[in-house]
Amino acid sequence: MPADDIRFFLTVFLLVVGGLLPIVNPIGSAPMFLAMTHGADATTRQILALKVAINAFILLMGSLIFGAFVLRLFGLSVPVVQVAGGAVLCALGWNMLDSDAPAHADTAPLPSNVAIMRAFYPLTLPLTVDPGAISVAVAIGANHAHSLERIIVGLVAATTGTAVIAASVWLCYRYAERVAQWLGHTRMMVVLRLSAFIVLCIGVEITWNGIRALVAELPIAVAPAPAHPAKSP
């Protein structure tokens, strides 16, 4: 592979990982994953961790490749996606912050089929891949290369970077229960409440960014100049 292609590969790879991994933040989302699968057994959580990682990979790659096209197809803009998705994220964070279900150790076990049904919503979207990550992925994917060779190299780099993010999601969710056991019940409850509050704040921030962008797109009405009375001779 020529040196220019290697540099381009590393540029796209670092752009995808550096731009999306801090937003996805699997370490910060792991306590929420535990809270939303409260009552499920260890085997079910392992299956869910793998399914969420696969779903996150597909969703991020779809946003990178087809996100801008889908938005144009439906006449949507990134700020609209931010407002709608941020509202969903706010609702999720508020429900988790207001819920006291994880505080009860004697809660009935969560059936595996019910837990598996949560793999995409809400565990993948909006918990793991939130509207902020989708909007960033759409923005990154909108910068297409001009040559076929560069498109292929960029696609391989984006796939590799997204796979690294998905693998980090799987690792954090897969071993989240062991970390929770190490922290203990009281410390874990503190982490859960803080995580729920952070999710709520992120949802508010995403919604506000979308509203601010929509307001900036509004046409500015120019006030007519005041009429000066005619001077008498």
CSV table of C-alpha atoms in Angstrom, one decimal:
chain,number,residue,atom,x,y,z
A,1,MET,CA,0.0,0.0,0.0
A,2,PRO,CA,1.5,3.4,-1.0
A,3,ALA,CA,2.5,5.8,1.8
A,4,ASP,CA,-0.3,8.3,0.9
A,5,ASP,CA,-2.9,5.6,1.2
A,6,ILE,CA,-1.5,4.5,4.6
A,7,ARG,CA,-1.6,8.1,5.9
A,8,PHE,CA,-5.2,8.5,4.6
A,9,PHE,CA,-6.2,5.2,6.3
A,10,LEU,CA,-4.7,6.4,9.6
A,11,THR,CA,-6.4,9.8,9.2
A,12,VAL,CA,-9.8,8.3,8.7
A,13,PHE,CA,-9.3,5.6,11.4
A,14,LEU,CA,-8.3,8.2,14.0
A,15,LEU,CA,-11.1,10.5,12.9
A,16,VAL,CA,-13.7,7.8,13.4
A,17,VAL,CA,-12.3,6.5,16.7
A,18,GLY,CA,-11.4,9.9,18.1
A,19,GLY,CA,-14.7,11.5,17.0
A,20,LEU,CA,-17.1,8.7,18.0
A,21,LEU,CA,-15.5,6.8,20.9
A,22,PRO,CA,-15.7,9.7,23.4
A,23,ILE,CA,-19.4,10.2,22.5
A,24,VAL,CA,-20.3,6.6,22.6
A,25,ASN,CA,-18.4,6.3,26.0
A,26,PRO,CA,-19.0,2.6,26.7
A,27,ILE,CA,-17.4,2.9,30.1
A,28,GLY,CA,-19.9,5.6,31.2
A,29,SER,CA,-22.8,3.7,29.7
A,30,ALA,CA,-22.0,0.3,31.4
A,31,PRO,CA,-23.7,1.2,34.7
A,32,MET,CA,-26.9,2.2,32.7
A,33,PHE,CA,-26.7,-1.1,30.9
A,34,LEU,CA,-26.7,-2.9,34.2
A,35,ALA,CA,-29.6,-0.9,35.5
A,36,MET,CA,-31.7,-1.5,32.4
A,37,THR,CA,-31.1,-5.2,32.5
A,38,HIS,CA,-31.7,-5.5,36.3
A,39,GLY,CA,-33.1,-8.9,37.1
A,40,ALA,CA,-31.5,-10.6,34.0
A,41,ASP,CA,-29.0,-13.5,34.6
A,42,ALA,CA,-25.3,-13.4,33.6
A,43,THR,CA,-25.9,-15.4,30.4
A,44,THR,CA,-28.5,-13.1,29.2
A,45,ARG,CA,-26.3,-10.1,29.9
A,46,GLN,CA,-23.5,-11.7,27.9
A,47,ILE,CA,-25.8,-12.2,24.9
A,48,LEU,CA,-27.1,-8.7,25.2
A,49,ALA,CA,-23.6,-7.3,25.3
A,50,LEU,CA,-22.8,-9.0,22.0
A,51,LYS,CA,-26.0,-8.0,20.4
A,52,VAL,CA,-25.7,-4.3,21.5
A,53,ALA,CA,-22.1,-4.3,20.1
A,54,ILE,CA,-23.2,-5.7,16.8
A,55,ASN,CA,-26.2,-3.2,16.6
A,56,ALA,CA,-23.9,-0.3,17.5
A,57,PHE,CA,-21.5,-1.3,14.7
A,58,ILE,CA,-24.3,-1.6,12.1
A,59,LEU,CA,-25.9,1.7,13.3
A,60,LEU,CA,-22.6,3.7,13.2
A,61,MET,CA,-21.6,2.2,9.8
A,62,GLY,CA,-25.0,3.0,8.4
A,63,SER,CA,-24.8,6.6,9.7
A,64,LEU,CA,-21.3,6.9,8.2
A,65,ILE,CA,-22.2,5.6,4.8
A,66,PHE,CA,-25.9,6.3,4.3
A,67,GLY,CA,-26.7,8.9,6.9
A,68,ALA,CA,-26.5,12.0,4.8
A,69,PHE,CA,-28.4,10.3,1.9
A,70,VAL,CA,-31.2,9.2,4.2
A,71,LEU,CA,-31.6,12.7,5.7
A,72,ARG,CA,-31.7,14.3,2.2
A,73,LEU,CA,-34.2,11.6,1.1
A,74,PHE,CA,-36.7,12.5,3.9
A,75,GLY,CA,-35.9,16.2,3.8
A,76,LEU,CA,-34.5,16.2,7.3
A,77,SER,CA,-31.5,18.0,8.8
A,78,VAL,CA,-29.0,17.1,11.5
A,79,PRO,CA,-30.5,19.7,13.9
A,80,VAL,CA,-33.9,18.1,13.6
A,81,VAL,CA,-32.4,14.7,14.4
A,82,GLN,CA,-30.6,16.3,17.4
A,83,VAL,CA,-33.8,17.8,18.8
A,84,ALA,CA,-35.9,14.6,18.4
A,85,GLY,CA,-33.1,12.3,19.6
A,86,GLY,CA,-32.1,14.5,22.5
A,87,ALA,CA,-35.7,14.5,23.7
A,88,VAL,CA,-35.7,10.7,23.7
A,89,LEU,CA,-32.4,10.7,25.6
A,90,CYS,CA,-33.8,13.2,28.1
A,91,ALA,CA,-36.8,10.9,28.7
A,92,LEU,CA,-34.5,7.9,29.2
A,93,GLY,CA,-32.2,9.7,31.6
A,94,TRP,CA,-35.2,11.1,33.6
A,95,ASN,CA,-36.8,7.6,33.9
A,96,MET,CA,-33.6,6.1,35.1
A,97,LEU,CA,-33.0,8.9,37.6
A,98,ASP,CA,-36.5,8.8,38.9
A,99,SER,CA,-36.7,5.0,39.1
A,100,ASP,CA,-35.9,3.1,42.3
A,101,ALA,CA,-36.1,-0.4,40.8
A,102,PRO,CA,-32.3,-1.1,41.0
A,103,ALA,CA,-32.5,-0.4,44.8
A,104,HIS,CA,-34.5,-3.5,45.5
A,105,ALA,CA,-32.5,-6.7,45.6
A,106,ASP,CA,-35.6,-8.9,45.7
A,107,THR,CA,-36.9,-7.8,42.3
A,108,ALA,CA,-38.3,-10.6,40.2
A,109,PRO,CA,-35.9,-12.0,37.6
A,110,LEU,CA,-36.1,-10.4,34.2
A,111,PRO,CA,-37.1,-13.0,31.6
A,112,SER,CA,-34.5,-13.6,29.0
A,113,ASN,CA,-36.8,-13.1,26.0
A,114,VAL,CA,-37.9,-9.7,27.5
A,115,ALA,CA,-34.3,-8.6,28.0
A,116,ILE,CA,-33.3,-9.7,24.5
A,117,MET,CA,-36.1,-7.5,23.1
A,118,ARG,CA,-34.4,-4.5,24.6
A,119,ALA,CA,-31.1,-5.1,22.6
A,120,PHE,CA,-31.8,-2.4,20.0
A,121,TYR,CA,-34.1,-0.1,21.9
A,122,PRO,CA,-33.2,1.3,24.3
A,123,LEU,CA,-29.9,-0.4,24.9
A,124,THR,CA,-28.3,0.4,21.5
A,125,LEU,CA,-30.4,3.4,20.6
A,126,PRO,CA,-30.3,5.8,22.4
A,127,LEU,CA,-28.2,4.5,25.3
A,128,THR,CA,-25.1,3.4,23.5
A,129,VAL,CA,-25.4,5.2,20.2
A,130,ASP,CA,-27.1,8.5,21.0
A,131,PRO,CA,-28.2,11.2,18.5
A,132,GLY,CA,-24.9,13.0,19.1
A,133,ALA,CA,-22.9,10.0,17.9
A,134,ILE,CA,-25.2,9.7,14.9
A,135,SER,CA,-24.9,13.3,13.9
A,136,VAL,CA,-21.1,13.2,14.2
A,137,ALA,CA,-21.1,10.0,12.1
A,138,VAL,CA,-23.2,11.6,9.5
A,139,ALA,CA,-20.9,14.6,9.4
A,140,ILE,CA,-17.8,12.4,9.1
A,141,GLY,CA,-19.4,10.3,6.3
A,142,ALA,CA,-20.4,13.4,4.4
A,143,ASN,CA,-16.8,14.1,3.5
A,144,HIS,CA,-16.4,11.7,0.7
A,145,ALA,CA,-13.1,11.0,-1.2
A,146,HIS,CA,-13.0,11.8,-4.9
A,147,SER,CA,-11.2,8.7,-6.2
A,148,LEU,CA,-12.3,5.1,-6.1
A,149,GLU,CA,-9.1,4.0,-4.5
A,150,ARG,CA,-9.5,6.6,-1.7
A,151,ILE,CA,-13.1,5.6,-1.2
A,152,ILE,CA,-12.1,2.0,-0.7
A,153,VAL,CA,-9.3,2.9,1.7
A,154,GLY,CA,-11.6,5.2,3.6
A,155,LEU,CA,-14.3,2.6,3.8
A,156,VAL,CA,-11.8,0.0,5.2
A,157,ALA,CA,-10.5,2.5,7.7
A,158,ALA,CA,-14.0,3.5,8.8
A,159,THR,CA,-15.0,-0.1,9.2
A,160,THR,CA,-11.9,-0.8,11.3
A,161,GLY,CA,-12.5,2.2,13.5
A,162,THR,CA,-16.2,1.3,14.0
A,163,ALA,CA,-15.2,-2.3,14.8
A,164,VAL,CA,-12.8,-1.0,17.5
A,165,ILE,CA,-15.7,1.0,19.0
A,166,ALA,CA,-18.0,-1.9,18.9
A,167,ALA,CA,-15.4,-4.2,20.6
A,168,SER,CA,-15.0,-1.6,23.4
A,169,VAL,CA,-18.8,-1.6,23.9
A,170,TRP,CA,-18.8,-5.4,24.1
A,171,LEU,CA,-15.9,-5.5,26.6
A,172,CYS,CA,-17.4,-2.8,28.9
A,173,TYR,CA,-20.9,-4.4,28.9
A,174,ARG,CA,-19.6,-7.9,29.1
A,175,TYR,CA,-17.7,-7.3,32.3
A,176,ALA,CA,-19.9,-4.6,33.8
A,177,GLU,CA,-21.4,-7.0,36.2
A,178,ARG,CA,-18.0,-8.0,37.7
A,179,VAL,CA,-17.2,-4.3,38.2
A,180,ALA,CA,-20.6,-3.8,39.9
A,181,GLN,CA,-19.8,-6.7,42.3
A,182,TRP,CA,-16.4,-5.2,43.0
A,183,LEU,CA,-18.0,-1.8,43.8
A,184,GLY,CA,-20.7,-3.1,46.0
A,185,HIS,CA,-24.4,-2.2,46.1
A,186,THR,CA,-24.1,1.2,47.7
A,187,ARG,CA,-21.3,2.5,45.5
A,188,MET,CA,-23.1,1.1,42.4
A,189,MET,CA,-26.3,2.9,43.3
A,190,VAL,CA,-24.3,6.2,43.4
A,191,VAL,CA,-22.7,5.4,40.0
A,192,LEU,CA,-26.1,4.6,38.6
A,193,ARG,CA,-27.7,7.9,39.8
A,194,LEU,CA,-24.7,9.9,38.5
A,195,SER,CA,-24.8,8.1,35.2
A,196,ALA,CA,-28.6,8.7,34.8
A,197,PHE,CA,-28.0,12.4,35.6
A,198,ILE,CA,-25.2,12.6,33.0
A,199,VAL,CA,-27.4,11.0,30.4
A,200,LEU,CA,-30.2,13.6,31.2
A,201,CYS,CA,-27.7,16.4,30.9
A,202,ILE,CA,-26.4,15.0,27.5
A,203,GLY,CA,-29.9,14.8,26.2
A,204,VAL,CA,-30.5,18.5,27.2
A,205,GLU,CA,-27.3,19.5,25.6
A,206,ILE,CA,-28.1,17.7,22.3
A,207,THR,CA,-31.6,19.1,22.3
A,208,TRP,CA,-30.3,22.6,22.9
A,209,ASN,CA,-27.7,22.3,20.2
A,210,GLY,CA,-30.4,21.3,17.7
A,211,ILE,CA,-32.7,24.1,18.7
A,212,ARG,CA,-29.9,26.6,18.5
A,213,ALA,CA,-29.0,25.4,15.0
A,214,LEU,CA,-32.6,25.5,13.9
A,215,VAL,CA,-33.0,29.1,15.2
A,216,ALA,CA,-29.8,30.1,13.4
A,217,GLU,CA,-31.4,28.9,10.2
A,218,LEU,CA,-34.4,31.1,10.5
A,219,PRO,CA,-34.6,34.0,8.1
A,220,ILE,CA,-33.8,37.2,9.8
A,221,ALA,CA,-36.5,39.8,9.3
A,222,VAL,CA,-35.1,43.2,8.4
A,223,ALA,CA,-37.0,46.0,10.1
A,224,PRO,CA,-38.0,48.8,7.7
A,225,ALA,CA,-36.2,52.0,8.2
A,226,PRO,CA,-38.3,54.6,10.0
A,227,ALA,CA,-39.8,57.1,7.6
A,228,HIS,CA,-38.6,60.7,8.1
A,229,PRO,CA,-41.2,63.4,7.9
A,230,ALA,CA,-40.9,65.7,5.0
A,231,LYS,CA,-39.3,69.1,5.9
A,232,SER,CA,-41.5,72.1,5.4
A,233,PRO,CA,-40.1,74.8,3.2
